[in-house]
Tab-separated table of C-alpha atoms and ligand atoms in Angstrom:
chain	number	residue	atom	x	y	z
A	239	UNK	CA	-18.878	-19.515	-1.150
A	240	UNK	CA	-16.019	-18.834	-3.339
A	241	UNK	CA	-16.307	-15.763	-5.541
A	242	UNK	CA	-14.625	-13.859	-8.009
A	243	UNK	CA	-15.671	-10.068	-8.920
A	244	UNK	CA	-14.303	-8.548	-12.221
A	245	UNK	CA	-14.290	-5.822	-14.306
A	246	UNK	CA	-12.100	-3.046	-15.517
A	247	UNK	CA	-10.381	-0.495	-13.105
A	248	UNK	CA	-12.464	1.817	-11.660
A	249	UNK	CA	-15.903	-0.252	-12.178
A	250	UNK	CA	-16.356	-0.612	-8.526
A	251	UNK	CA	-15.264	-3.750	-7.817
A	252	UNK	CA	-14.233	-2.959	-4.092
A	253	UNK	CA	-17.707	-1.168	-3.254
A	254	UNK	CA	-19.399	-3.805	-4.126
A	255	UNK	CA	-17.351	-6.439	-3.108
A	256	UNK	CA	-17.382	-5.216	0.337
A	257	UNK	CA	-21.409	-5.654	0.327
A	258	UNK	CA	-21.264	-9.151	-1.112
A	259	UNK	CA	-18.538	-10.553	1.639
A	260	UNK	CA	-20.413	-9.525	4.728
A	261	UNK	CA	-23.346	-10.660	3.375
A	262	UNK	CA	-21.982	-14.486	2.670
A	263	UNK	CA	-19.863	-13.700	5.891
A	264	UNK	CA	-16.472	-14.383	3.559
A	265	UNK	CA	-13.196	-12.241	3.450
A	266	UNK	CA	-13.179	-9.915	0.258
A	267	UNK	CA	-9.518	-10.341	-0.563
A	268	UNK	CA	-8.444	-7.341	-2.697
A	269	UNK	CA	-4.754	-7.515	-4.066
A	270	UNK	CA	-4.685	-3.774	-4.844
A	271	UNK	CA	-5.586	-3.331	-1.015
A	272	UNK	CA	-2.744	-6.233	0.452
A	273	UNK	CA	-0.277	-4.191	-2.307
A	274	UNK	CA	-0.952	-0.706	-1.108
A	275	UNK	CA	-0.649	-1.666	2.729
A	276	UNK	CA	2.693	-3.393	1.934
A	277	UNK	CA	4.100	-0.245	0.307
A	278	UNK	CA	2.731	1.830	3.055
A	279	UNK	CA	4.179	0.113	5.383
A	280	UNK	CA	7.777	-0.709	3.294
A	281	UNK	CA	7.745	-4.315	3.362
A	282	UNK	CA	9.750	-5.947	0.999
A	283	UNK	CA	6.648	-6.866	-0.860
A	284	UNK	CA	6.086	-3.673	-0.932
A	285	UNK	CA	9.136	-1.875	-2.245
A	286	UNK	CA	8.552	-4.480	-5.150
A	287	UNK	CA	5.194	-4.151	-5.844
A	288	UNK	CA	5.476	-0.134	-6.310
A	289	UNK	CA	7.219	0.117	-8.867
A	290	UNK	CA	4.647	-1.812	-10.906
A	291	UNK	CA	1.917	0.153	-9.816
A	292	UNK	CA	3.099	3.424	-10.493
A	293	UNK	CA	3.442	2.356	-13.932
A	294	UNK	CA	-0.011	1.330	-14.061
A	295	UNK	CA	1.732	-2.342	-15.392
A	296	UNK	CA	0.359	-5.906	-13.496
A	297	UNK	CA	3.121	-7.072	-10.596
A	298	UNK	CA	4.639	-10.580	-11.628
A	299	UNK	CA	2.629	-13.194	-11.265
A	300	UNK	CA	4.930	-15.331	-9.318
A	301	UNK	CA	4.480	-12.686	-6.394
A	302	UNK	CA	1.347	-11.895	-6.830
A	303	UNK	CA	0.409	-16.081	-6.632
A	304	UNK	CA	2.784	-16.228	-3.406
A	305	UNK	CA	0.683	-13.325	-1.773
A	306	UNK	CA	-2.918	-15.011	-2.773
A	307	UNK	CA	-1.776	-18.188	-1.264
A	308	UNK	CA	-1.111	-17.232	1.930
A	309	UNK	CA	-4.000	-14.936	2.533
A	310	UNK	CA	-6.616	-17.683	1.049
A	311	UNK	CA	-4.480	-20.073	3.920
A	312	UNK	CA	-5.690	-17.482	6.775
A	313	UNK	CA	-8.439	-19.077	8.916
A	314	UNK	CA	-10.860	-16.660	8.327
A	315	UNK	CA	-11.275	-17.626	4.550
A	316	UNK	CA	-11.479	-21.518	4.990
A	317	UNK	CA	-15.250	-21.198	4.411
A	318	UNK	CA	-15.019	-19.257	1.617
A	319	UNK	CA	-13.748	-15.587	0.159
A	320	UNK	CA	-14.692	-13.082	-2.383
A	321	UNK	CA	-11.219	-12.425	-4.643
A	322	UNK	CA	-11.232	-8.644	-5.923
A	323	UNK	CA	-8.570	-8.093	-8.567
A	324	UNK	CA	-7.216	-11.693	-8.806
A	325	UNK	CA	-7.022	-13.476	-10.982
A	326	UNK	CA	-5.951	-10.833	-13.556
A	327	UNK	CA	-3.504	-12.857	-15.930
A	328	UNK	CA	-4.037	-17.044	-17.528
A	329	UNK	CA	-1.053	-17.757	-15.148
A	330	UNK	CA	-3.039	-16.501	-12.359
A	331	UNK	CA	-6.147	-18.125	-12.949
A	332	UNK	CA	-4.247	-21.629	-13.578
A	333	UNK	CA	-2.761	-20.807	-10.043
A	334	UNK	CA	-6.042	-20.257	-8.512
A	335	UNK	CA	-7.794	-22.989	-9.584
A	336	UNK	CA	-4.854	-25.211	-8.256
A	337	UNK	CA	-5.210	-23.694	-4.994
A	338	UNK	CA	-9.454	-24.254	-4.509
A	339	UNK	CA	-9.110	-27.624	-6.032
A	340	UNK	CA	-6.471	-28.554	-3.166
A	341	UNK	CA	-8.784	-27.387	-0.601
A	342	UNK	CA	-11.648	-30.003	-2.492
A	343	UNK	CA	-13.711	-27.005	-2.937
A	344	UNK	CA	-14.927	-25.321	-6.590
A	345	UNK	CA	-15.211	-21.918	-7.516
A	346	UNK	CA	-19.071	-20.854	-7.291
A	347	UNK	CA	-19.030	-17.638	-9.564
A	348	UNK	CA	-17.495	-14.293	-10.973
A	349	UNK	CA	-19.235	-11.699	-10.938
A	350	UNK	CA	-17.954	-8.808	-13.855
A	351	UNK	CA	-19.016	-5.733	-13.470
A	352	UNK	CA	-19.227	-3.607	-16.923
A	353	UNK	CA	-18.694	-0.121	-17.577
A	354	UNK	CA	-18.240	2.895	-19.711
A	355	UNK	CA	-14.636	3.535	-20.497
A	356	UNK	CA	-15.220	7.539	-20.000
A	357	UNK	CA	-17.362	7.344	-17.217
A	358	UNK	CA	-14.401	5.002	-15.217
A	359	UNK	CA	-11.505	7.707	-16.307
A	360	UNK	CA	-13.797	10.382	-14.619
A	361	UNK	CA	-14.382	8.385	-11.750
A	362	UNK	CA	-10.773	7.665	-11.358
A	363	UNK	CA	-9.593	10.461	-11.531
A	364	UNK	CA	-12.397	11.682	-9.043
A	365	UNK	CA	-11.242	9.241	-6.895
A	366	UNK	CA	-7.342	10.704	-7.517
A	367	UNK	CA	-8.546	13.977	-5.718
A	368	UNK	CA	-10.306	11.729	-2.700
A	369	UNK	CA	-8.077	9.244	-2.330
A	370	UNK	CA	-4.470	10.256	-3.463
A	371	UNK	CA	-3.320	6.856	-5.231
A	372	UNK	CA	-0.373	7.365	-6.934
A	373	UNK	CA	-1.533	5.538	-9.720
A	374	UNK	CA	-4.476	7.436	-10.434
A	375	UNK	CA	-3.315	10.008	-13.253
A	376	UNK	CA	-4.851	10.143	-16.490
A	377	UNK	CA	-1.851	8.472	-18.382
A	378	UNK	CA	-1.465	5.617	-15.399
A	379	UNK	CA	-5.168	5.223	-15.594
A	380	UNK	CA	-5.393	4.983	-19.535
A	381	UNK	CA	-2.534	2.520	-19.052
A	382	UNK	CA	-4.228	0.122	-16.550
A	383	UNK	CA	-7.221	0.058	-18.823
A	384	UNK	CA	-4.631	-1.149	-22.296
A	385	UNK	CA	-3.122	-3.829	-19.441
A	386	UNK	CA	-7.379	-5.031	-17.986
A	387	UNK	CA	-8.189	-4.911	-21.876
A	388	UNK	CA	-5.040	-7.534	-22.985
A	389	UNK	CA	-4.391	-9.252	-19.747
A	390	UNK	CA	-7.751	-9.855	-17.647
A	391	UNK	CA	-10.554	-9.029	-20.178
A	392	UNK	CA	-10.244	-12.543	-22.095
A	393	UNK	CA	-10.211	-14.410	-18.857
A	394	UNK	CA	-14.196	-13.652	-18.365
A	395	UNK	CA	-14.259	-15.823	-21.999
A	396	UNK	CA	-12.233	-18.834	-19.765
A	397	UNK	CA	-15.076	-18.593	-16.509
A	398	UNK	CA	-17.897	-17.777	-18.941
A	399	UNK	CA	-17.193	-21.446	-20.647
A	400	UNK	CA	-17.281	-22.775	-17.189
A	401	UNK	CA	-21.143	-21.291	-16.837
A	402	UNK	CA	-20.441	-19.397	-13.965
A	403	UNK	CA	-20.053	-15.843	-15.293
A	404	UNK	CA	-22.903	-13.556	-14.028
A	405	UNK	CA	-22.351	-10.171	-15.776
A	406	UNK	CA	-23.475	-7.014	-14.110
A	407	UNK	CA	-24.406	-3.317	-15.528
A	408	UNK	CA	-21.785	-1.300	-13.218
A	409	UNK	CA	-23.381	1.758	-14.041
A	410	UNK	CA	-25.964	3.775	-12.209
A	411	UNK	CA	-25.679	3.849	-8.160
A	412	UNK	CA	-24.185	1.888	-5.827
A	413	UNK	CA	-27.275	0.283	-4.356
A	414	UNK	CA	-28.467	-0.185	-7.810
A	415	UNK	CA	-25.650	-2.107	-8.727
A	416	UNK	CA	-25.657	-3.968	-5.385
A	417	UNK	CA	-29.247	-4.913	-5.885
A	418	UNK	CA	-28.505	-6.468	-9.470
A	419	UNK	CA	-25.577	-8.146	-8.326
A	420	UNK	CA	-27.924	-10.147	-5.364
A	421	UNK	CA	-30.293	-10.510	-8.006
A	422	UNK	CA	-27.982	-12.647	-10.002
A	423	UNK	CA	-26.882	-14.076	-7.072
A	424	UNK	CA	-30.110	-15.053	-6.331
A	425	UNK	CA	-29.373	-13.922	-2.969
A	426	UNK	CA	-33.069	-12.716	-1.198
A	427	UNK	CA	-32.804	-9.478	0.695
A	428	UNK	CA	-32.881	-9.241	4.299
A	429	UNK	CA	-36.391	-7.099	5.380
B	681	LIG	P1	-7.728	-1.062	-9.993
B	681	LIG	O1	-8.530	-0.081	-9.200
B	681	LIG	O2	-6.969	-0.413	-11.100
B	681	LIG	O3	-8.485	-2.264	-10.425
B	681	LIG	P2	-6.292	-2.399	-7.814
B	681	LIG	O4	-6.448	-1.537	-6.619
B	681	LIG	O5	-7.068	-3.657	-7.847
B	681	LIG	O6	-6.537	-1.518	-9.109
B	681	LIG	O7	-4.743	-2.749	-8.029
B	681	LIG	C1	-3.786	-1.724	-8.114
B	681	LIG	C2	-2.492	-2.256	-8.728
B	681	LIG	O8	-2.009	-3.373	-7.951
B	681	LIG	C3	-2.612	-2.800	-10.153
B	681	LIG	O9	-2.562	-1.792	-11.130
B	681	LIG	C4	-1.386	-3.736	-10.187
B	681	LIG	O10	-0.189	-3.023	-10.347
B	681	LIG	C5	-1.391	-4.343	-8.800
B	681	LIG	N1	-2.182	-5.600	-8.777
B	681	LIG	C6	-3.346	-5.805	-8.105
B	681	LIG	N2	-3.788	-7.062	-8.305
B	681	LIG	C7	-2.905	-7.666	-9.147
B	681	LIG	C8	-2.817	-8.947	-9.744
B	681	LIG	N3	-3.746	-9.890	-9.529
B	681	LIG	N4	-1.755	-9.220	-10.526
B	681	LIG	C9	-0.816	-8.301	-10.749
B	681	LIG	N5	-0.839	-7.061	-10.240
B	681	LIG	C10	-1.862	-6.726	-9.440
């Protein structure tokens, strides 16, 4: 299985796609997540990639593709992974679909979650107070939302044409939104 999840900051992608990986058995392969432990630990990858993020603006794609590549290369995601926050630009998605077609694989779906633009600006910032991610102020968060809404938001037009775009109600709770997601999926639950 090869999988995409989408949707605007905050929606929940990572909960979700953590639920959806183990279940296929696949990797879920979040950017944000390979970003944030490279500035933790002050790569070089990282010392770029912060500066980005704590502007609440998209790291180039040329890094960003470089990074992708060699995790979807790892062993543990040659039968398959669930991508969480890439692609996010056309570039990116061009990029992708060069590196599954290489393999002689095909992308099997994206999954995009939808949400209320208040309710994810009061989970955010919820999540500020949890979490401590630097880019989770009000102004960075309003910020990432203008970038999702120019940058990433048409791409779900460029999958949907492709008939593999299964779009998801984000809100209500977790298991709720699990349990539509496997729905879609048509994934049957385990008793
Ligand atoms: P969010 O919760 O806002 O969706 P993520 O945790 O997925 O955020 O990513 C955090 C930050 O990492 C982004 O705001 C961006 O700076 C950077 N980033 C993550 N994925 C990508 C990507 N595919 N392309 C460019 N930048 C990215």
């Amino acid at each position: 299985m090869r999988l995409i999840i989408m949707g605007p900051p905050g929606a929940g992608k990572g909960t979700q796609a953590k639920f959806i990986a183990d279940h296929f058995k696949i990797p879920a392969i979040s950017t944000g997540d390979i970003f944030r432990a490279n500035v933790s630990e002050g790569t070089p990858l990282g010392v770029e990639a912060k500066r980005y993020m704590d502007a609440g603006e998209y790291v180039p794609d040329e890094v960003t593709n470089r990074m992708v590549r060699n995790r979807i290369d790892e062993p543990d995601a040659a039968n398959g992974f669930l991508l969480d926050g890439y692609p996010r630009t056309v570039a990116q998605v061009e990029e992708l679909d060069g590196m599954i077609e290489f393999t002689g694989h095909h992308l099997d779906a994206v999954v995009c979650l939808t949400v209320d633009q208040e309710e994810i600006v009061s989970r955010l910032l919820q999540r500020a107070q949890v979490e401590g991610r630097a880019d989770d102020t009000e102004d960075v968060i309003r910020r990432r939302q203008e970038v999702y809404l120019k940058e990433t938001e048409p791409l779900i037009e460029t999958y949907k044409k492709r008939g593999i775009v299964h779009e998801i109600d984000g809100m209500g709770e977790v298991d709720e939104v699990t349990a539509r997601i496997f729905d879609a999926l048509d994934v049957v639950p385990e008793s």
